[in-house]
Amino acid sequence: MESRRTGEWPSPIASFTGIYATTVERRGMQKVHVEELENSVQPAAVMRHLTEPLGLTDLAINYYELEPGDSFAFAYHNHEIQEEVFYVQSGTATFDTEDGPVEVGPGEIIRFGRGEFQRGWNRGEERVVALALGAPLDYGRQVKLRYCATCEEMTDSQFDPEEEDGTTVKVAYCKECGTENGRWYRGSMPGEVP
């Protein structure tokens, strides 16, 4: 109890028992309930940003639920500065990588280094629940490759929010020719997302 009165941190074992929960809260702990956060417009049934609600300054965290055919990302992409880690809680995610597809099952974690290209999908029949963590918080420059029917190849794309029938949608355009090459809505989309 002495450490509690003096404001010192308790031992790690005591922290896990919950005995010192009020001490941790007093020191700036942030707690959020995932289901209370807004669902973003993404190629996933559910994607909730946790970074801002938790007050994080050096780490990005996003919560995902992918229906069959959904993806973690809008494009096959990389991050110049950020390392990215995916923890799959349930279901099986398949990541397209430069070395071919890699499956990540329940309780498994995969890391992508700076500059490494990837795009994760739910290619199975079960819902995928996962967390994505990235550090540092800044992505740096991102290359986002999508197939452009006009250019007939994978090209870097830009993504813009647009209003459609009073709802915000996300639209991808080829940076080479300006052709639209993807459109996403909030929540589940039928079939495999673009």
PDB file of C-alpha atoms in Angstrom:
ATOM      1  CA  MET A   1       0.000   0.000   0.000  1.00  0.00           C
ATOM      2  CA  GLU A   2       2.919   2.350   0.531  1.00  0.00           C
ATOM      3  CA  SER A   3       3.504   2.758  -3.204  1.00  0.00           C
ATOM      4  CA  ARG A   4      -0.127   3.790  -3.632  1.00  0.00           C
ATOM      5  CA  ARG A   5       0.150   6.657  -1.168  1.00  0.00           C
ATOM      6  CA  THR A   6       3.466   7.922  -2.519  1.00  0.00           C
ATOM      7  CA  GLY A   7       2.392   7.760  -6.183  1.00  0.00           C
ATOM      8  CA  GLU A   8       5.084   5.240  -7.158  1.00  0.00           C
ATOM      9  CA  TRP A   9       4.247   2.543  -9.687  1.00  0.00           C
ATOM     10  CA  PRO A  10       3.307  -0.797  -8.137  1.00  0.00           C
ATOM     11  CA  SER A  11       4.973  -4.043  -9.141  1.00  0.00           C
ATOM     12  CA  PRO A  12       3.824  -5.460 -12.522  1.00  0.00           C
ATOM     13  CA  ILE A  13       2.200  -8.439 -10.795  1.00  0.00           C
ATOM     14  CA  ALA A  14       0.120  -6.184  -8.541  1.00  0.00           C
ATOM     15  CA  SER A  15      -0.961  -4.154 -11.586  1.00  0.00           C
ATOM     16  CA  PHE A  16      -2.386  -7.223 -13.289  1.00  0.00           C
ATOM     17  CA  THR A  17      -4.487  -8.107 -10.270  1.00  0.00           C
ATOM     18  CA  GLY A  18      -6.335  -4.803 -10.540  1.00  0.00           C
ATOM     19  CA  ILE A  19      -5.382  -3.747  -7.020  1.00  0.00           C
ATOM     20  CA  TYR A  20      -3.805  -0.544  -8.270  1.00  0.00           C
ATOM     21  CA  ALA A  21      -6.326   0.349 -10.984  1.00  0.00           C
ATOM     22  CA  THR A  22      -7.106   3.736  -9.427  1.00  0.00           C
ATOM     23  CA  THR A  23      -3.409   4.622  -9.399  1.00  0.00           C
ATOM     24  CA  VAL A  24      -3.163   3.887 -13.136  1.00  0.00           C
ATOM     25  CA  GLU A  25      -6.296   5.925 -13.874  1.00  0.00           C
ATOM     26  CA  ARG A  26      -4.887   8.879 -11.951  1.00  0.00           C
ATOM     27  CA  ARG A  27      -1.805   8.757 -14.136  1.00  0.00           C
ATOM     28  CA  GLY A  28      -3.731   9.335 -17.392  1.00  0.00           C
ATOM     29  CA  MET A  29      -5.007   5.926 -18.379  1.00  0.00           C
ATOM     30  CA  GLN A  30      -7.497   6.067 -21.262  1.00  0.00           C
ATOM     31  CA  LYS A  31     -10.242   3.486 -21.673  1.00  0.00           C
ATOM     32  CA  VAL A  32     -12.690   3.152 -24.564  1.00  0.00           C
ATOM     33  CA  HIS A  33     -15.320   0.642 -25.589  1.00  0.00           C
ATOM     34  CA  VAL A  34     -14.756  -0.353 -29.228  1.00  0.00           C
ATOM     35  CA  GLU A  35     -18.466  -0.599 -30.044  1.00  0.00           C
ATOM     36  CA  GLU A  36     -19.049   3.002 -28.937  1.00  0.00           C
ATOM     37  CA  LEU A  37     -16.670   4.369 -31.601  1.00  0.00           C
ATOM     38  CA  GLU A  38     -17.791   5.361 -35.095  1.00  0.00           C
ATOM     39  CA  ASN A  39     -17.438   2.805 -37.882  1.00  0.00           C
ATOM     40  CA  SER A  40     -15.232   4.261 -40.639  1.00  0.00           C
ATOM     41  CA  VAL A  41     -15.759   4.064 -44.386  1.00  0.00           C
ATOM     42  CA  GLN A  42     -13.376   1.216 -45.197  1.00  0.00           C
ATOM     43  CA  PRO A  43     -13.215  -1.983 -47.255  1.00  0.00           C
ATOM     44  CA  ALA A  44     -14.158  -3.769 -44.003  1.00  0.00           C
ATOM     45  CA  ALA A  45     -17.540  -4.409 -42.381  1.00  0.00           C
ATOM     46  CA  VAL A  46     -16.202  -2.711 -39.234  1.00  0.00           C
ATOM     47  CA  MET A  47     -13.144  -0.494 -38.794  1.00  0.00           C
ATOM     48  CA  ARG A  48     -12.818   1.695 -35.734  1.00  0.00           C
ATOM     49  CA  HIS A  49      -9.903   4.059 -35.122  1.00  0.00           C
ATOM     50  CA  LEU A  50      -8.589   3.704 -31.562  1.00  0.00           C
ATOM     51  CA  THR A  51      -5.587   6.038 -31.805  1.00  0.00           C
ATOM     52  CA  GLU A  52      -7.296   9.356 -31.032  1.00  0.00           C
ATOM     53  CA  PRO A  53      -9.828   8.057 -28.486  1.00  0.00           C
ATOM     54  CA  LEU A  54      -6.949   6.531 -26.505  1.00  0.00           C
ATOM     55  CA  GLY A  55      -4.884   9.722 -26.780  1.00  0.00           C
ATOM     56  CA  LEU A  56      -1.956   7.902 -28.416  1.00  0.00           C
ATOM     57  CA  THR A  57       0.936   9.992 -29.722  1.00  0.00           C
ATOM     58  CA  ASP A  58       3.424   7.372 -30.974  1.00  0.00           C
ATOM     59  CA  LEU A  59       1.291   4.367 -31.942  1.00  0.00           C
ATOM     60  CA  ALA A  60      -1.647   3.862 -34.313  1.00  0.00           C
ATOM     61  CA  ILE A  61      -4.269   1.223 -33.415  1.00  0.00           C
ATOM     62  CA  ASN A  62      -7.290   0.196 -35.464  1.00  0.00           C
ATOM     63  CA  TYR A  63      -9.936  -2.445 -34.730  1.00  0.00           C
ATOM     64  CA  TYR A  64     -11.290  -4.519 -37.639  1.00  0.00           C
ATOM     65  CA  GLU A  65     -14.050  -6.997 -38.356  1.00  0.00           C
ATOM     66  CA  LEU A  66     -13.879  -8.434 -41.864  1.00  0.00           C
ATOM     67  CA  GLU A  67     -16.738 -10.312 -43.483  1.00  0.00           C
ATOM     68  CA  PRO A  68     -15.734 -12.833 -46.187  1.00  0.00           C
ATOM     69  CA  GLY A  69     -14.315 -10.818 -49.112  1.00  0.00           C
ATOM     70  CA  ASP A  70     -13.457  -7.742 -46.986  1.00  0.00           C
ATOM     71  CA  SER A  71      -9.997  -6.177 -46.741  1.00  0.00           C
ATOM     72  CA  PHE A  72      -7.957  -4.288 -44.128  1.00  0.00           C
ATOM     73  CA  ALA A  73      -6.857  -1.720 -46.700  1.00  0.00           C
ATOM     74  CA  PHE A  74      -8.004   0.125 -49.813  1.00  0.00           C
ATOM     75  CA  ALA A  75      -4.936  -0.972 -51.796  1.00  0.00           C
ATOM     76  CA  TYR A  76      -1.788  -3.047 -51.913  1.00  0.00           C
ATOM     77  CA  HIS A  77       0.380  -0.548 -50.060  1.00  0.00           C
ATOM     78  CA  ASN A  78       3.416   0.250 -47.977  1.00  0.00           C
ATOM     79  CA  HIS A  79       4.408   2.765 -45.319  1.00  0.00           C
ATOM     80  CA  GLU A  80       7.672   4.655 -45.697  1.00  0.00           C
ATOM     81  CA  ILE A  81       8.188   5.190 -41.955  1.00  0.00           C
ATOM     82  CA  GLN A  82       5.732   3.007 -40.062  1.00  0.00           C
ATOM     83  CA  GLU A  83       6.083  -0.654 -39.105  1.00  0.00           C
ATOM     84  CA  GLU A  84       2.721  -2.425 -39.039  1.00  0.00           C
ATOM     85  CA  VAL A  85       1.584  -5.408 -36.953  1.00  0.00           C
ATOM     86  CA  PHE A  86      -1.695  -7.325 -37.245  1.00  0.00           C
ATOM     87  CA  TYR A  87      -3.000  -9.492 -34.409  1.00  0.00           C
ATOM     88  CA  VAL A  88      -5.770 -11.845 -35.560  1.00  0.00           C
ATOM     89  CA  GLN A  89      -8.140 -12.668 -32.720  1.00  0.00           C
ATOM     90  CA  SER A  90     -10.508 -14.882 -34.716  1.00  0.00           C
ATOM     91  CA  GLY A  91     -10.910 -16.120 -38.274  1.00  0.00           C
ATOM     92  CA  THR A  92      -8.046 -16.328 -40.764  1.00  0.00           C
ATOM     93  CA  ALA A  93      -6.618 -13.334 -42.613  1.00  0.00           C
ATOM     94  CA  THR A  94      -4.660 -13.746 -45.846  1.00  0.00           C
ATOM     95  CA  PHE A  95      -2.058 -11.104 -46.635  1.00  0.00           C
ATOM     96  CA  ASP A  96      -0.914 -10.505 -50.201  1.00  0.00           C
ATOM     97  CA  THR A  97       2.835  -9.831 -49.972  1.00  0.00           C
ATOM     98  CA  GLU A  98       5.779  -9.505 -52.328  1.00  0.00           C
ATOM     99  CA  ASP A  99       6.606 -13.148 -51.467  1.00  0.00           C
ATOM    100  CA  GLY A 100       3.069 -14.424 -52.113  1.00  0.00           C
ATOM    101  CA  PRO A 101       0.039 -14.942 -49.852  1.00  0.00           C
ATOM    102  CA  VAL A 102       0.529 -15.484 -46.099  1.00  0.00           C
ATOM    103  CA  GLU A 103      -2.259 -16.813 -43.861  1.00  0.00           C
ATOM    104  CA  VAL A 104      -2.540 -15.569 -40.279  1.00  0.00           C
ATOM    105  CA  GLY A 105      -4.891 -17.492 -37.989  1.00  0.00           C
ATOM    106  CA  PRO A 106      -6.419 -16.937 -34.535  1.00  0.00           C
ATOM    107  CA  GLY A 107      -3.845 -15.943 -31.937  1.00  0.00           C
ATOM    108  CA  GLU A 108      -1.188 -15.228 -34.573  1.00  0.00           C
ATOM    109  CA  ILE A 109       0.611 -11.958 -35.272  1.00  0.00           C
ATOM    110  CA  ILE A 110       2.301 -10.746 -38.458  1.00  0.00           C
ATOM    111  CA  ARG A 111       4.708  -7.802 -38.802  1.00  0.00           C
ATOM    112  CA  PHE A 112       5.441  -5.745 -41.917  1.00  0.00           C
ATOM    113  CA  GLY A 113       8.573  -3.619 -41.964  1.00  0.00           C
ATOM    114  CA  ARG A 114       8.958  -0.122 -43.321  1.00  0.00           C
ATOM    115  CA  GLY A 115       8.537  -0.025 -47.102  1.00  0.00           C
ATOM    116  CA  GLU A 116       7.145  -3.580 -47.272  1.00  0.00           C
ATOM    117  CA  PHE A 117       4.063  -3.972 -49.511  1.00  0.00           C
ATOM    118  CA  GLN A 118       0.975  -5.836 -48.249  1.00  0.00           C
ATOM    119  CA  ARG A 119      -2.812  -5.998 -48.303  1.00  0.00           C
ATOM    120  CA  GLY A 120      -4.787  -8.212 -45.940  1.00  0.00           C
ATOM    121  CA  TRP A 121      -8.055  -9.952 -46.818  1.00  0.00           C
ATOM    122  CA  ASN A 122     -10.651 -12.288 -45.397  1.00  0.00           C
ATOM    123  CA  ARG A 123     -10.542 -15.077 -47.987  1.00  0.00           C
ATOM    124  CA  GLY A 124     -12.283 -17.547 -45.656  1.00  0.00           C
ATOM    125  CA  GLU A 125     -15.881 -18.160 -44.640  1.00  0.00           C
ATOM    126  CA  GLU A 126     -15.630 -16.948 -41.011  1.00  0.00           C
ATOM    127  CA  ARG A 127     -15.580 -13.348 -39.830  1.00  0.00           C
ATOM    128  CA  VAL A 128     -12.058 -12.051 -39.066  1.00  0.00           C
ATOM    129  CA  VAL A 129     -11.585  -9.945 -35.922  1.00  0.00           C
ATOM    130  CA  ALA A 130      -8.196  -8.246 -35.655  1.00  0.00           C
ATOM    131  CA  LEU A 131      -6.175  -5.312 -34.365  1.00  0.00           C
ATOM    132  CA  ALA A 132      -3.724  -3.373 -36.533  1.00  0.00           C
ATOM    133  CA  LEU A 133      -0.908  -1.545 -34.748  1.00  0.00           C
ATOM    134  CA  GLY A 134       1.574   0.806 -36.377  1.00  0.00           C
ATOM    135  CA  ALA A 135       4.571   2.706 -35.039  1.00  0.00           C
ATOM    136  CA  PRO A 136       5.602   5.398 -35.234  1.00  0.00           C
ATOM    137  CA  LEU A 137       2.269   7.123 -35.729  1.00  0.00           C
ATOM    138  CA  ASP A 138       3.408   8.871 -38.948  1.00  0.00           C
ATOM    139  CA  TYR A 139       3.125   6.770 -42.149  1.00  0.00           C
ATOM    140  CA  GLY A 140       5.469   8.896 -44.190  1.00  0.00           C
ATOM    141  CA  ARG A 141       4.924   8.519 -47.927  1.00  0.00           C
ATOM    142  CA  GLN A 142       2.575   5.696 -48.915  1.00  0.00           C
ATOM    143  CA  VAL A 143       2.396   3.976 -52.267  1.00  0.00           C
ATOM    144  CA  LYS A 144      -1.136   2.586 -52.779  1.00  0.00           C
ATOM    145  CA  LEU A 145      -1.260   0.265 -55.779  1.00  0.00           C
ATOM    146  CA  ARG A 146      -4.584  -0.618 -57.449  1.00  0.00           C
ATOM    147  CA  TYR A 147      -5.344  -2.027 -60.880  1.00  0.00           C
ATOM    148  CA  CYS A 148      -6.299   0.666 -63.401  1.00  0.00           C
ATOM    149  CA  ALA A 149      -8.351  -0.625 -66.346  1.00  0.00           C
ATOM    150  CA  THR A 150      -7.363   2.384 -68.483  1.00  0.00           C
ATOM    151  CA  CYS A 151      -3.601   2.032 -67.840  1.00  0.00           C
ATOM    152  CA  GLU A 152      -3.954  -1.791 -67.803  1.00  0.00           C
ATOM    153  CA  GLU A 153      -1.574  -2.127 -64.838  1.00  0.00           C
ATOM    154  CA  MET A 154      -1.178  -1.536 -61.122  1.00  0.00           C
ATOM    155  CA  THR A 155      -0.762   2.194 -60.514  1.00  0.00           C
ATOM    156  CA  ASP A 156      -0.493   4.433 -57.475  1.00  0.00           C
ATOM    157  CA  SER A 157      -3.902   5.738 -56.413  1.00  0.00           C
ATOM    158  CA  GLN A 158      -5.291   8.672 -54.482  1.00  0.00           C
ATOM    159  CA  PHE A 159      -8.319   8.351 -52.216  1.00  0.00           C
ATOM    160  CA  ASP A 160     -10.906  11.088 -51.756  1.00  0.00           C
ATOM    161  CA  PRO A 161     -14.030  11.273 -49.608  1.00  0.00           C
ATOM    162  CA  GLU A 162     -17.142  12.216 -51.611  1.00  0.00           C
ATOM    163  CA  GLU A 163     -20.809  12.727 -50.817  1.00  0.00           C
ATOM    164  CA  GLU A 164     -23.284  10.348 -52.420  1.00  0.00           C
ATOM    165  CA  ASP A 165     -26.982  10.562 -51.511  1.00  0.00           C
ATOM    166  CA  GLY A 166     -26.111  12.366 -48.271  1.00  0.00           C
ATOM    167  CA  THR A 167     -23.567   9.698 -47.269  1.00  0.00           C
ATOM    168  CA  THR A 168     -19.783   9.913 -47.293  1.00  0.00           C
ATOM    169  CA  VAL A 169     -18.087   7.379 -49.555  1.00  0.00           C
ATOM    170  CA  LYS A 170     -14.387   6.862 -50.305  1.00  0.00           C
ATOM    171  CA  VAL A 171     -13.338   6.868 -53.972  1.00  0.00           C
ATOM    172  CA  ALA A 172      -9.984   5.815 -55.469  1.00  0.00           C
ATOM    173  CA  TYR A 173      -8.533   7.392 -58.600  1.00  0.00           C
ATOM    174  CA  CYS A 174      -5.487   6.387 -60.652  1.00  0.00           C
ATOM    175  CA  LYS A 175      -2.765   9.026 -60.197  1.00  0.00           C
ATOM    176  CA  GLU A 176      -1.584   8.433 -63.793  1.00  0.00           C
ATOM    177  CA  CYS A 177      -4.827   8.956 -65.744  1.00  0.00           C
ATOM    178  CA  GLY A 178      -7.522   9.923 -63.198  1.00  0.00           C
ATOM    179  CA  THR A 179      -9.723   6.847 -63.803  1.00  0.00           C
ATOM    180  CA  GLU A 180     -11.877   5.803 -60.844  1.00  0.00           C
ATOM    181  CA  ASN A 181     -10.725   2.376 -59.670  1.00  0.00           C
ATOM    182  CA  GLY A 182     -12.639   1.790 -56.422  1.00  0.00           C
ATOM    183  CA  ARG A 183     -15.595   3.006 -54.335  1.00  0.00           C
ATOM    184  CA  TRP A 184     -16.380   2.081 -50.711  1.00  0.00           C
ATOM    185  CA  TYR A 185     -19.308   2.589 -48.359  1.00  0.00           C
ATOM    186  CA  ARG A 186     -19.641   2.313 -44.581  1.00  0.00           C
ATOM    187  CA  GLY A 187     -20.313  -1.238 -43.363  1.00  0.00           C
ATOM    188  CA  SER A 188     -20.540  -4.527 -45.239  1.00  0.00           C
ATOM    189  CA  MET A 189     -20.509  -4.539 -49.027  1.00  0.00           C
ATOM    190  CA  PRO A 190     -21.781  -7.562 -50.967  1.00  0.00           C
ATOM    191  CA  GLY A 191     -19.125  -9.836 -52.493  1.00  0.00           C
ATOM    192  CA  GLU A 192     -15.415  -9.067 -52.463  1.00  0.00           C
ATOM    193  CA  VAL A 193     -14.731  -5.391 -51.937  1.00  0.00           C
ATOM    194  CA  PRO A 194     -12.844  -3.522 -54.671  1.00  0.00           C
TER     195      PRO A 194
END
